[in-house]
Coordinates of C-alpha atoms in Angstrom, one line a residue:
Chain A
M1408 CA 106.9 109.9 116.4
I1409 CA 109.1 110.2 113.3
E1410 CA 112.8 110.5 113.6
V1411 CA 114.9 111.2 110.5
K1412 CA 118.7 111.0 111.0
N1413 CA 121.3 112.1 108.6
L1414 CA 119.2 111.1 105.6
V1415 CA 121.1 111.0 102.3
K1416 CA 119.9 110.1 98.9
R1417 CA 122.1 110.1 95.8
Y1418 CA 121.3 109.5 92.2
G1419 CA 124.6 108.9 90.6
N1420 CA 126.5 112.1 91.2
H1421 CA 123.5 114.1 92.1
T1422 CA 122.6 114.4 95.7
A1423 CA 118.8 114.8 96.1
V1424 CA 118.7 114.7 99.9
D1425 CA 121.8 115.8 101.8
N1426 CA 122.2 114.9 105.4
L1427 CA 118.7 115.8 106.5
S1428 CA 117.8 115.3 110.1
F1429 CA 114.6 116.2 111.9
T1430 CA 112.0 114.8 114.2
V1431 CA 108.2 115.2 114.2
D1432 CA 106.2 114.7 117.4
K1433 CA 102.9 113.0 117.7
G1434 CA 100.0 115.3 116.7
Q1435 CA 102.2 117.8 114.9
V1436 CA 101.6 119.2 111.5
L1437 CA 104.9 119.6 109.7
G1438 CA 105.2 121.6 106.5
F1439 CA 107.9 120.9 104.0
L1440 CA 108.7 123.9 102.0
G1441 CA 111.1 124.2 99.2
P1442 CA 111.5 125.1 95.5
N1443 CA 111.0 122.4 92.9
G1444 CA 113.6 119.7 93.0
A1445 CA 114.6 120.6 96.6
G1446 CA 114.1 117.0 97.7
K1447 CA 110.7 117.2 99.3
S1448 CA 109.1 114.4 97.4
T1449 CA 112.3 112.3 97.7
T1450 CA 112.3 112.6 101.4
M1451 CA 108.6 111.7 101.6
N1452 CA 109.2 108.7 99.3
I1453 CA 111.9 107.5 101.6
I1454 CA 109.8 107.9 104.8
T1455 CA 107.0 105.9 103.1
G1456 CA 109.4 103.2 102.1
Y1457 CA 108.8 103.6 98.4
I1458 CA 112.4 104.3 97.7
S1459 CA 115.4 103.6 99.9
A1460 CA 117.9 106.0 101.3
T1461 CA 121.6 106.0 100.4
G1462 CA 122.4 106.6 104.0
G1463 CA 120.8 107.5 107.3
T1464 CA 117.8 106.1 109.1
V1465 CA 114.1 106.8 109.3
T1466 CA 112.1 105.5 112.2
V1467 CA 108.4 105.8 112.7
N1468 CA 107.2 105.0 116.2
G1469 CA 110.6 103.4 116.9
V1470 CA 110.3 101.1 113.9
D1471 CA 112.9 101.4 111.2
V1472 CA 111.6 101.8 107.7
Y1473 CA 114.5 99.9 106.2
E1474 CA 114.3 97.0 108.6
E1475 CA 110.6 96.5 108.8
P1476 CA 109.0 98.3 105.9
E1477 CA 105.7 96.5 106.1
E1478 CA 105.2 97.5 109.7
V1479 CA 105.9 101.1 108.9
K1480 CA 103.7 101.1 105.9
K1481 CA 100.7 100.1 108.1
M1482 CA 101.1 103.3 110.0
I1483 CA 101.3 105.6 107.1
G1484 CA 98.8 107.0 104.6
Y1485 CA 100.4 108.6 101.7
L1486 CA 99.2 110.9 98.9
P1487 CA 102.0 111.1 96.4
E1488 CA 102.6 114.0 94.0
F1489 CA 100.4 112.3 91.4
P1490 CA 97.4 110.8 93.1
P1491 CA 97.6 107.0 92.3
L1492 CA 94.2 106.4 90.9
Y1493 CA 92.8 103.7 88.6
P1494 CA 90.9 105.6 85.9
D1495 CA 88.6 102.7 85.1
M1496 CA 87.3 102.3 88.6
T1497 CA 84.4 104.1 90.2
V1498 CA 85.3 106.1 93.4
T1499 CA 83.6 103.6 95.6
E1500 CA 85.3 100.6 93.9
Y1501 CA 88.6 102.4 94.3
L1502 CA 88.2 103.2 97.9
N1503 CA 87.0 99.6 98.6
F1504 CA 90.2 98.3 96.9
V1505 CA 92.4 100.7 99.0
A1506 CA 90.6 99.6 102.1
D1507 CA 91.4 96.0 101.2
I1508 CA 95.0 96.5 100.5
K1509 CA 95.4 98.5 103.7
K1510 CA 93.8 95.6 105.5
V1511 CA 90.9 97.6 107.0
N1512 CA 88.7 95.6 109.2
K1513 CA 85.9 94.0 107.2
A1514 CA 83.2 95.0 109.7
G1515 CA 83.9 98.7 109.8
K1516 CA 84.9 99.1 106.2
K1517 CA 81.7 100.3 104.7
Q1518 CA 81.1 102.9 107.4
M1519 CA 84.7 104.1 107.2
I1520 CA 84.5 104.5 103.4
A1521 CA 81.2 106.5 103.8
D1522 CA 82.8 108.7 106.5
I1523 CA 85.9 109.4 104.5
M1524 CA 83.9 110.2 101.4
E1525 CA 81.8 112.6 103.5
S1526 CA 84.8 114.4 105.0
T1527 CA 86.6 114.8 101.7
R1528 CA 83.3 115.7 100.0
I1529 CA 83.3 113.1 97.3
T1530 CA 80.1 111.4 98.2
P1531 CA 78.2 113.0 95.2
V1532 CA 80.7 111.5 92.7
S1533 CA 81.0 108.1 94.5
N1534 CA 79.5 106.2 91.5
R1535 CA 81.4 108.0 88.8
L1536 CA 84.4 106.6 87.0
I1537 CA 87.6 108.2 88.2
K1538 CA 88.7 109.1 84.7
H1539 CA 85.6 111.3 84.3
L1540 CA 86.4 113.3 87.4
S1541 CA 87.9 116.8 87.4
K1542 CA 91.4 117.4 88.7
G1543 CA 90.1 118.7 92.0
Y1544 CA 87.9 115.7 92.6
K1545 CA 90.8 113.4 91.6
Q1546 CA 93.0 115.1 94.2
R1547 CA 90.3 114.6 96.8
V1548 CA 89.9 111.0 96.0
G1549 CA 93.7 110.7 96.4
L1550 CA 93.4 112.4 99.7
A1551 CA 90.6 110.0 100.7
Q1552 CA 92.9 107.2 99.8
A1553 CA 95.6 108.6 102.0
I1554 CA 93.4 108.7 105.1
M1555 CA 91.8 105.4 104.5
G1556 CA 92.3 103.2 107.6
Y1557 CA 93.0 106.3 109.6
P1558 CA 96.8 105.7 109.9
E1559 CA 98.7 107.5 112.6
L1560 CA 100.8 109.3 110.2
I1561 CA 99.5 111.0 107.1
I1562 CA 101.9 112.2 104.4
L1563 CA 100.6 114.6 101.8
D1564 CA 102.7 115.7 98.8
E1565 CA 101.3 119.0 97.6
P1566 CA 97.7 118.2 98.6
T1567 CA 96.1 121.3 97.2
V1568 CA 97.6 121.3 93.7
G1569 CA 94.9 121.8 91.1
L1570 CA 92.2 122.8 93.4
D1571 CA 90.1 126.0 93.2
P1572 CA 90.4 128.5 96.1
K1573 CA 87.2 127.2 97.8
Q1574 CA 88.4 123.6 97.6
I1575 CA 91.8 124.7 98.9
I1576 CA 90.2 126.2 102.0
E1577 CA 88.1 123.0 102.4
I1578 CA 91.2 120.8 102.2
R1579 CA 93.0 123.0 104.7
E1580 CA 90.1 122.7 107.1
L1581 CA 90.2 118.9 106.6
I1582 CA 93.9 118.8 107.3
K1583 CA 93.4 120.8 110.4
E1584 CA 90.6 118.4 111.4
L1585 CA 92.9 115.5 110.8
S1586 CA 95.7 117.0 112.8
K1587 CA 93.7 116.6 115.9
N1588 CA 94.1 112.8 115.8
H1589 CA 97.0 112.3 113.4
T1590 CA 100.5 113.4 112.7
V1591 CA 100.6 115.1 109.4
I1592 CA 103.5 115.9 107.1
L1593 CA 102.7 118.0 104.0
S1594 CA 104.8 119.5 101.4
S1595 CA 104.1 122.6 99.4
H1596 CA 105.7 125.5 97.7
I1597 CA 102.8 127.8 98.6
M1598 CA 103.7 129.8 101.7
Q1599 CA 100.2 130.7 102.9
E1600 CA 99.2 127.1 102.9
V1601 CA 102.0 126.1 105.1
S1602 CA 101.5 129.1 107.5
A1603 CA 97.8 128.4 107.6
V1604 CA 97.9 124.8 108.7
C1605 CA 101.4 123.9 110.0
D1606 CA 102.8 124.0 113.5
T1607 CA 106.3 123.7 112.2
V1608 CA 107.8 124.8 108.9
M1609 CA 110.9 123.2 107.4
I1610 CA 112.5 124.9 104.5
I1611 CA 114.5 122.6 102.3
D1612 CA 116.8 123.6 99.5
K1613 CA 119.0 121.4 97.4
G1614 CA 118.3 118.5 99.8
K1615 CA 119.5 120.4 102.9
L1616 CA 117.6 121.7 105.8
V1617 CA 117.7 125.5 105.7
L1618 CA 115.2 126.4 108.4
N1619 CA 113.1 124.6 110.9
E1620 CA 110.7 126.9 112.8
R1621 CA 107.2 127.8 113.7
P1622 CA 105.6 130.0 111.1
I1623 CA 105.1 132.9 113.5
D1624 CA 108.7 132.9 114.6
L1625 CA 109.7 132.9 111.1
S1626 CA 108.1 136.1 110.3
T1627 CA 109.1 137.9 113.5
N1628 CA 112.7 136.7 113.4
L1629 CA 113.5 136.9 109.8
G1630 CA 110.8 139.3 108.6
N1631 CA 112.2 142.5 110.1
T1632 CA 113.7 144.7 107.5
G1633 CA 113.6 148.0 109.5
G1634 CA 112.1 149.7 106.5
M1635 CA 108.9 151.5 106.2
K1636 CA 106.7 153.0 103.6
L1637 CA 105.6 156.6 104.0
C1638 CA 102.9 158.7 102.5
V1639 CA 103.4 162.3 103.4
K1640 CA 101.7 165.5 102.4
G1641 CA 103.7 168.6 102.0
D1642 CA 106.6 170.3 100.2
R1643 CA 109.2 167.9 98.8
N1644 CA 112.3 169.7 100.0
I1645 CA 111.1 170.3 103.5
I1646 CA 110.2 166.7 104.0
L1647 CA 113.5 165.3 102.6
D1648 CA 115.4 167.8 104.7
A1649 CA 113.6 166.8 107.8
L1650 CA 114.1 163.1 107.1
E1651 CA 117.8 163.5 106.4
R1652 CA 118.3 165.0 109.8
I1653 CA 117.3 161.7 111.4
E1654 CA 120.7 160.0 111.7
R1655 CA 119.5 156.5 112.0
I1656 CA 118.0 156.5 108.6
T1657 CA 120.3 154.7 106.1
N1658 CA 118.6 155.6 102.9
I1659 CA 115.5 157.2 101.4
V1660 CA 113.9 156.2 98.2
E1661 CA 111.5 158.4 96.5
H1662 CA 108.7 156.9 94.5
E1663 CA 106.5 158.3 91.8
P1664 CA 103.7 160.3 93.5
T1665 CA 100.2 159.1 92.9
T1666 CA 98.6 162.3 93.8
E1667 CA 99.8 165.9 93.4
G1668 CA 101.5 167.2 96.6
I1669 CA 101.7 163.8 98.3
M1670 CA 105.1 162.1 98.5
N1671 CA 105.6 158.3 98.5
L1672 CA 108.8 157.3 100.2
T1673 CA 110.5 154.2 101.4
V1674 CA 112.7 154.8 104.4
N1675 CA 115.3 152.3 105.6
C1676 CA 117.2 151.9 108.8
D1677 CA 119.1 149.2 110.5
E1678 CA 117.1 146.0 111.0
N1679 CA 116.9 146.2 114.8
E1680 CA 116.0 149.9 115.1
D1681 CA 112.6 151.4 115.4
I1682 CA 112.4 154.9 113.9
R1683 CA 108.7 155.3 113.7
E1684 CA 108.3 157.8 116.5
E1685 CA 111.2 159.8 115.3
V1686 CA 109.8 160.1 111.8
F1687 CA 106.5 161.0 113.2
Y1688 CA 107.8 163.9 115.3
A1689 CA 110.1 165.1 112.5
M1690 CA 107.2 165.3 110.1
C1691 CA 105.2 166.9 112.8
D1692 CA 107.7 169.7 113.2
A1693 CA 107.9 170.1 109.4
K1694 CA 104.2 170.5 109.4
A1695 CA 104.0 167.7 106.9
P1696 CA 101.2 165.3 107.9
I1697 CA 101.8 161.6 107.5
L1698 CA 98.9 160.1 105.7
E1699 CA 100.2 156.5 105.8
M1700 CA 103.0 154.7 107.5
Q1701 CA 103.6 151.0 107.1
S1702 CA 106.5 149.0 108.4
I1703 CA 107.9 146.6 105.8
H1704 CA 107.8 143.0 107.1
L1705 CA 109.0 140.3 104.8
S1706 CA 106.1 138.0 104.1
L1707 CA 106.8 134.3 104.5
E1708 CA 107.1 134.3 100.7
D1709 CA 110.0 136.7 100.8
I1710 CA 111.6 134.8 103.6
F1711 CA 111.3 131.7 101.6
L1712 CA 112.9 133.4 98.6
K1713 CA 115.5 134.9 100.7
V1714 CA 116.5 131.7 102.3
T1715 CA 116.3 129.5 99.3
A1716 CA 117.8 131.9 96.7
G1717 CA 120.8 130.1 95.4
D1718 CA 122.8 132.9 93.9
G1719 CA 121.2 135.7 95.9
I1720 CA 122.8 134.5 99.1
G1721 CA 125.7 136.8 98.7
D1722 CA 123.3 139.8 98.9
L1723 CA 121.5 138.4 101.9
N1724 CA 121.8 140.3 105.1
L1725 CA 123.0 137.7 107.5
D1726 CA 122.8 139.9 110.6
G1727 CA 119.3 138.5 111.3
F1728 CA 120.6 135.0 111.4
Q1729 CA 123.4 135.6 113.9
D1730 CA 121.5 134.2 116.8
K1731 CA 120.8 131.1 114.9
K1732 CA 124.2 129.7 114.4
E1733 CA 123.3 126.5 112.7
V1734 CA 121.2 128.3 110.2
S1735 CA 123.9 130.6 109.1
E1736 CA 126.2 127.7 109.0
A1737 CA 123.8 125.8 106.7
I1738 CA 123.6 128.8 104.4
D1739 CA 127.4 129.3 104.4
E1740 CA 127.8 125.7 103.5
N1741 CA 125.3 126.1 100.8
H1742 CA 127.0 129.1 99.5
A1743 CA 130.4 127.6 99.5
E1744 CA 129.1 124.7 97.6
D1745 CA 127.4 127.0 95.2
V1746 CA 130.5 128.7 94.3
Q1747 CA 132.3 125.4 93.7
N1748 CA 129.6 123.9 91.7
K1749 CA 128.5 126.8 89.8
S1750 CA 129.9 125.5 86.6
E1751 CA 128.5 122.0 87.2
E1752 CA 125.2 123.3 88.4
N1753 CA 123.3 123.2 85.1
L1754 CA 124.4 119.7 84.4
V1755 CA 123.3 118.5 87.8
E1756 CA 120.0 120.2 87.4
E1757 CA 119.4 118.4 84.1
E1758 CA 120.1 115.1 85.7
D1759 CA 117.8 116.0 88.5
N1760 CA 115.0 116.5 86.1
S1761 CA 115.5 113.2 84.4
N1762 CA 115.6 111.5 87.8
A1763 CA 112.5 113.3 88.9
G1764 CA 110.7 111.5 86.1
D1765 CA 111.7 108.1 87.5
L1766 CA 110.1 108.8 90.8
Chain B
M1126 CA 96.8 89.3 97.7
L1127 CA 93.1 88.7 97.4
A1128 CA 92.4 92.4 96.9
I1129 CA 94.9 92.5 94.0
Y1130 CA 93.5 89.4 92.5
K1131 CA 89.9 90.7 92.6
K1132 CA 91.0 94.1 91.3
E1133 CA 92.9 92.6 88.3
L1134 CA 90.1 90.1 87.5
R1135 CA 87.5 92.9 87.5
S1136 CA 89.7 95.2 85.4
Y1137 CA 89.8 92.5 82.7
F1138 CA 86.1 92.3 82.6
T1139 CA 85.3 96.0 82.9
S1140 CA 87.5 96.6 79.9
M1141 CA 87.0 94.5 76.7
L1142 CA 90.3 92.8 77.1
G1143 CA 89.1 89.7 79.1
Y1144 CA 86.2 89.0 76.8
V1145 CA 88.2 89.5 73.6
F1146 CA 90.9 87.2 74.8
I1147 CA 88.5 84.4 75.9
A1148 CA 86.4 84.8 72.8
F1149 CA 89.3 84.8 70.4
F1150 CA 91.0 81.9 72.1
L1151 CA 87.8 79.8 72.1
I1152 CA 87.2 80.6 68.4
I1153 CA 90.7 79.4 67.5
I1154 CA 90.3 76.2 69.6
G1155 CA 86.8 75.7 68.1
I1156 CA 88.0 76.0 64.5
N1157 CA 90.9 73.5 65.2
F1158 CA 88.5 71.2 67.1
F1159 CA 86.1 71.3 64.2
Y1160 CA 88.8 70.7 61.6
E1161 CA 90.9 68.0 63.4
N1162 CA 88.3 66.1 65.4
L1163 CA 85.0 66.6 63.6
V1164 CA 86.0 66.9 59.9
N1165 CA 89.1 64.8 59.9
G1166 CA 87.6 62.5 62.5
Y1167 CA 90.6 62.0 64.7
A1168 CA 89.6 60.9 68.2
N1169 CA 92.7 62.5 69.8
F1170 CA 91.9 65.8 71.3
E1171 CA 95.6 66.4 71.9
Y1172 CA 96.1 67.1 68.2
T1173 CA 93.8 70.0 68.5
I1174 CA 95.5 71.3 71.5
T1175 CA 98.9 71.0 70.0
N1176 CA 97.7 72.9 66.9
V1177 CA 96.6 75.9 69.0
T1178 CA 99.8 76.3 71.1
F1179 CA 101.1 78.8 68.5
I1180 CA 98.3 81.2 69.4
F1181 CA 99.9 81.9 72.7
V1182 CA 102.5 84.0 70.9
L1183 CA 99.7 86.3 69.7
L1184 CA 97.3 86.3 72.6
V1185 CA 99.4 86.2 75.7
P1186 CA 101.1 89.6 75.1
I1187 CA 97.7 91.2 74.8
L1188 CA 96.7 89.8 78.1
T1189 CA 99.9 90.5 80.0
M1190 CA 101.0 93.8 78.6
R1191 CA 99.0 96.0 80.9
L1192 CA 99.6 94.0 84.1
M1193 CA 102.5 96.0 85.5
A1194 CA 103.2 98.5 82.8
E1195 CA 99.9 100.2 83.4
E1196 CA 100.6 100.5 87.1
N1197 CA 104.0 102.0 86.3
K1198 CA 102.4 104.5 83.9
Q1199 CA 99.6 105.6 86.2
K1200 CA 102.0 105.7 89.1
T1201 CA 99.6 103.4 91.0
D1202 CA 102.6 101.3 91.8
Q1203 CA 103.3 103.9 94.4
L1204 CA 100.0 103.1 96.0
L1205 CA 100.7 99.4 96.0
L1206 CA 104.3 99.7 97.1
T1207 CA 103.5 102.0 100.0
S1208 CA 100.6 99.9 101.2
P1209 CA 101.3 97.1 103.7
L1210 CA 101.3 94.5 100.9
S1211 CA 104.5 92.6 100.1
A1212 CA 105.9 92.6 96.6
G1213 CA 105.3 88.9 96.5
A1214 CA 101.6 89.3 97.2
I1215 CA 101.2 91.9 94.5
V1216 CA 102.9 89.7 91.9
V1217 CA 101.3 86.5 92.8
G1218 CA 97.9 88.1 93.0
K1219 CA 98.3 89.5 89.5
F1220 CA 99.6 86.3 88.1
L1221 CA 96.7 84.3 89.6
A1222 CA 94.2 86.8 88.1
V1223 CA 95.6 86.6 84.6
F1224 CA 95.9 82.8 84.9
T1225 CA 92.3 82.7 86.0
I1226 CA 91.3 84.4 82.7
F1227 CA 93.3 81.9 80.8
F1228 CA 91.9 79.0 82.8
L1229 CA 88.4 80.0 81.9
V1230 CA 89.3 79.1 78.3
V1231 CA 90.8 75.8 79.5
A1232 CA 87.7 75.2 81.6
V1233 CA 85.4 75.5 78.5
T1234 CA 87.8 73.3 76.6
L1235 CA 87.6 70.6 79.2
T1236 CA 84.2 69.7 77.9
Y1237 CA 85.3 69.1 74.4
P1238 CA 86.6 65.5 74.9
L1239 CA 83.3 64.7 76.6
I1240 CA 81.5 65.9 73.5
L1241 CA 83.7 63.8 71.4
K1242 CA 83.0 60.8 73.6
Q1243 CA 79.3 60.9 72.5
F1244 CA 80.4 59.8 69.1
G1245 CA 83.0 57.1 69.8
N1246 CA 86.0 56.0 71.7
V1247 CA 88.2 58.8 72.9
P1248 CA 91.6 58.4 74.6
M1249 CA 90.6 60.4 77.6
P1250 CA 93.9 60.3 79.6
G1251 CA 95.9 61.6 76.6
A1252 CA 93.3 64.4 76.1
Y1253 CA 93.3 65.6 79.7
A1254 CA 97.1 65.2 80.0
S1255 CA 97.5 67.5 77.0
L1256 CA 95.1 70.0 78.6
L1257 CA 97.1 69.9 81.8
G1258 CA 100.3 70.5 79.8
F1259 CA 98.5 73.2 77.9
S1260 CA 97.5 75.0 81.2
M1261 CA 101.1 74.8 82.4
L1262 CA 102.5 76.0 79.1
G1263 CA 100.0 78.9 79.3
G1264 CA 101.1 79.6 82.9
A1265 CA 104.7 79.8 81.8
Y1266 CA 104.0 82.2 79.0
L1267 CA 101.9 84.4 81.3
A1268 CA 104.7 84.5 83.9
I1269 CA 107.2 85.6 81.2
G1270 CA 104.7 88.2 80.0
L1271 CA 104.2 89.5 83.5
F1272 CA 107.9 89.8 84.0
I1273 CA 108.4 91.8 80.7
S1274 CA 105.4 94.0 81.6
S1275 CA 107.1 94.9 84.9
L1276 CA 110.2 96.2 83.1
T1277 CA 108.5 99.0 81.2
E1278 CA 106.0 101.8 81.5
S1279 CA 104.6 101.4 78.1
Q1280 CA 102.0 98.7 77.3
M1281 CA 102.9 98.8 73.7
V1282 CA 106.6 98.2 74.4
A1283 CA 105.7 95.4 76.8
A1284 CA 103.4 93.7 74.2
V1285 CA 106.0 94.0 71.4
I1286 CA 108.9 92.7 73.4
T1287 CA 106.7 89.8 74.8
F1288 CA 105.6 89.0 71.3
F1289 CA 109.2 88.8 69.9
T1290 CA 110.4 86.9 72.9
F1291 CA 107.7 84.3 72.4
L1292 CA 108.4 84.2 68.7
F1293 CA 112.1 83.7 69.4
T1294 CA 111.5 80.8 71.8
A1295 CA 109.1 79.3 69.3
F1296 CA 111.7 79.3 66.5
M1297 CA 114.4 78.2 68.9
D1298 CA 114.0 74.5 67.9
G1299 CA 114.6 75.3 64.3
I1300 CA 117.5 77.5 65.0
A1301 CA 119.1 75.0 67.3
N1302 CA 119.1 72.4 64.6
V1303 CA 121.1 74.4 62.1
I1304 CA 123.7 75.7 64.5
P1305 CA 127.1 73.9 64.3
S1306 CA 127.7 71.7 67.4
N1307 CA 131.5 71.9 67.5
N1308 CA 133.0 73.3 70.7
K1309 CA 134.8 76.3 69.1
T1310 CA 131.5 77.8 67.9
A1311 CA 130.1 77.2 71.4
F1312 CA 133.1 78.9 73.0
I1313 CA 132.7 82.0 70.7
F1314 CA 128.9 82.0 71.2
F1315 CA 129.2 82.0 75.0
S1316 CA 131.9 84.6 75.0
V1317 CA 129.6 86.9 73.0
I1318 CA 126.7 86.2 75.3
L1319 CA 129.0 87.0 78.3
I1320 CA 130.0 90.4 76.7
I1321 CA 126.4 91.2 76.1
I1322 CA 125.5 90.4 79.7
C1323 CA 128.4 92.6 80.9
L1324 CA 127.2 95.5 78.7
I1325 CA 123.7 95.2 80.1
L1326 CA 125.1 95.1 83.6
Y1327 CA 127.1 98.2 82.9
F1328 CA 124.2 100.1 81.6
M1329 CA 122.1 99.1 84.6
M1330 CA 124.6 99.7 87.3
H1331 CA 126.9 102.3 85.7
N1332 CA 129.8 100.6 87.4
L1333 CA 132.7 99.9 85.1
I1334 CA 134.8 97.9 87.6
I1335 CA 132.1 95.4 88.5
S1336 CA 131.1 94.7 84.9
V1337 CA 134.7 94.4 83.6
T1338 CA 135.6 92.1 86.6
I1339 CA 132.6 89.9 85.9
G1340 CA 133.4 89.8 82.2
L1341 CA 137.1 89.0 82.8
I1342 CA 136.3 86.3 85.4
G1343 CA 133.7 84.7 83.1
E1344 CA 135.9 84.9 80.0
I1345 CA 138.8 83.3 81.9
G1346 CA 136.5 80.6 83.2
L1347 CA 135.3 79.9 79.7
A1348 CA 138.8 79.8 78.3
V1349 CA 140.0 77.4 81.0
I1350 CA 137.1 75.0 80.4
Y1351 CA 137.7 75.3 76.6
Y1352 CA 141.4 74.4 76.9
V1353 CA 141.2 71.8 79.7
K1354 CA 138.0 70.0 78.8
P1355 CA 136.7 71.2 75.4
T1356 CA 134.2 68.3 75.2
L1357 CA 132.0 70.1 77.6
F1358 CA 131.2 72.6 74.9
D1359 CA 130.1 69.9 72.4
G1360 CA 126.5 70.6 71.4
L1361 CA 126.1 73.0 74.3
I1362 CA 124.4 75.7 72.3
I1363 CA 121.8 73.3 71.2
K1364 CA 121.2 72.2 74.7
V1365 CA 120.8 75.7 75.9
F1366 CA 118.5 76.6 73.0
N1367 CA 116.4 73.6 73.7
W1368 CA 116.3 74.5 77.3
I1369 CA 115.0 78.0 76.5
S1370 CA 112.5 76.7 74.0
V1371 CA 109.3 76.7 76.1
I1372 CA 107.2 75.2 73.4
S1373 CA 109.4 72.2 72.5
R1374 CA 108.6 70.8 75.9
F1375 CA 105.0 70.4 74.8
D1376 CA 105.9 67.8 72.1
S1377 CA 105.6 64.8 74.4
F1378 CA 102.0 65.8 75.2
Q1379 CA 101.2 65.7 71.5
Y1380 CA 102.0 61.9 71.6
S1381 CA 99.7 61.4 74.6
I1382 CA 102.5 61.2 77.1
L1383 CA 102.2 62.8 80.5
D1384 CA 105.7 64.0 80.8
L1385 CA 106.4 65.0 84.4
S1386 CA 109.7 66.6 83.5
S1387 CA 107.9 69.0 81.3
I1388 CA 105.4 69.8 84.0
V1389 CA 108.3 70.4 86.4
Y1390 CA 110.0 72.5 83.8
Y1391 CA 106.9 74.7 83.3
I1392 CA 106.4 75.2 87.0
S1393 CA 110.1 76.2 87.3
I1394 CA 109.6 78.7 84.6
I1395 CA 106.6 80.2 86.4
V1396 CA 108.4 80.3 89.7
L1397 CA 111.5 81.8 88.1
F1398 CA 109.7 84.6 86.3
L1399 CA 107.5 85.4 89.3
F1400 CA 110.6 85.6 91.4
L1401 CA 112.2 87.9 88.8
T1402 CA 109.2 90.1 88.7
I1403 CA 109.2 90.4 92.5
Q1404 CA 112.9 91.4 92.3
V1405 CA 112.0 94.0 89.7
L1406 CA 109.4 95.5 92.1
K1407 CA 111.8 95.4 95.0
K1408 CA 114.6 96.9 93.0
K1409 CA 112.5 100.0 92.4
R1410 CA 113.2 100.9 96.0
W1411 CA 116.9 101.0 95.1
S1412 CA 116.8 103.0 92.0

């Protein structure tokens, strides 16, 4: 449905989007993930035709955004970072106006507005002025605006910002509901959100694609650390002695005990090894009962940090990436660039901020 | 386009702005009408109209300042520019809305010559020709105001710049008369203008080569003309100033002349500035 090829966007010397390519199939929910200033909003703005790319192409349903922007805009509903609302209008007036500019059929307009207000739960505030609404309601009016006319493609830039937890769940439900009939792209820097609603996750950092995977694969492929947390009852020396005899354990970290006579430990081994059984029997022989045992899996959050950490890449254990050649390449590239640009980095970031204001 | 038009029109009447503009304008026209036609007893309504043209300088900035600047500030331009509307439809819709507000004033004023007619002989063609010119002049000012509003995010900045632009064009007549008309002054004047244009270009494009090239080519061109045919420069500044002076074109209407060239001039100004506004909107894509 959407095909993005070698997308580049430069602001002066600063590259906001750097050779980004991906495709989104019909009915898919794609999550854009990245730290602030990673180029998420810029990419979305380019897809919606709000700004142009420096290089590369974007096609939606085979129509090029650059060649026929108006055709593409008909197929897209867009909720930008700041919901574009007119504070002096009531919600109904506003949605009416949006329906008009999106050329919604006159006959079905009233019904559609009512339906959309119902599904975004803004019917109770339909006659209030937008400037009197709370942030959460404003966000939902913005969302209602994006789905007006039921476009094939819905692009949401951080749709749940400013909502309370209950509303966040409601909006996620709504997005799931929408994804049945629409293709959805959403951006976020909240991991749970992306893993809750998206089929595919794309992690972008400094305008580059770092990872493109299903959320489940992410945590199984990258989440393994080989470590585990242990809670063992017994004598300290005996336990440590028993553990040290297991050869595959690479290091043991002892934590402050919370209860007298119970040891809290973190045990590490190689990422691909499984030492749980061995540890169990060792403790068994030492007559030191294991009270708790928990494998340490990186949460999506940690993976996110791990993948996007600029300076931390050197410490990153790249073994896990070996089977994904392109990924490690992307990271290496990033890394090389980091080293080169380290001195310029601050300067560029400042420029980035000033540019972000312009968007 | 219709959606934008309706939205703009409504926003003028949901805020005080539309009412204030219309009321204030009508009061000014009313006072002048009372003074010129009723107290002084002139039958020519065009005198009244000519007297009130100065008020555009004050009132038009108030009306046009929010047109685009507010959208830029609220980021609602993002909604408009990602909707299937063309930039042309947005700009023309907005212009028509603001022109409608202004035309409401003219529509009320249309009745004044009829009122006068009850009391004697009134030169109707002259009166209505001046009203036609007045509408066109207003349209030209509104188009300039719309353009300036599209350049900024701040309504205040838009209003102030529009105000000074209008003030400048209003004084242009007077300035043109005192400027020496010899060709050397003209050469220096245009060279300075060229340098200013190149500086603006440089700040907008951050491209030294292009701006220097344009500057050099222009400067060489000016120098060649100056040495080969210096008479071309004679009185050129005055011509240019008069061309920019929107208000001086209204003079003929004052003498009950329906000056077609002025009408064409005003329409060209409207078209030019609407076109420029559309370009500003389109340029956003390339920022």
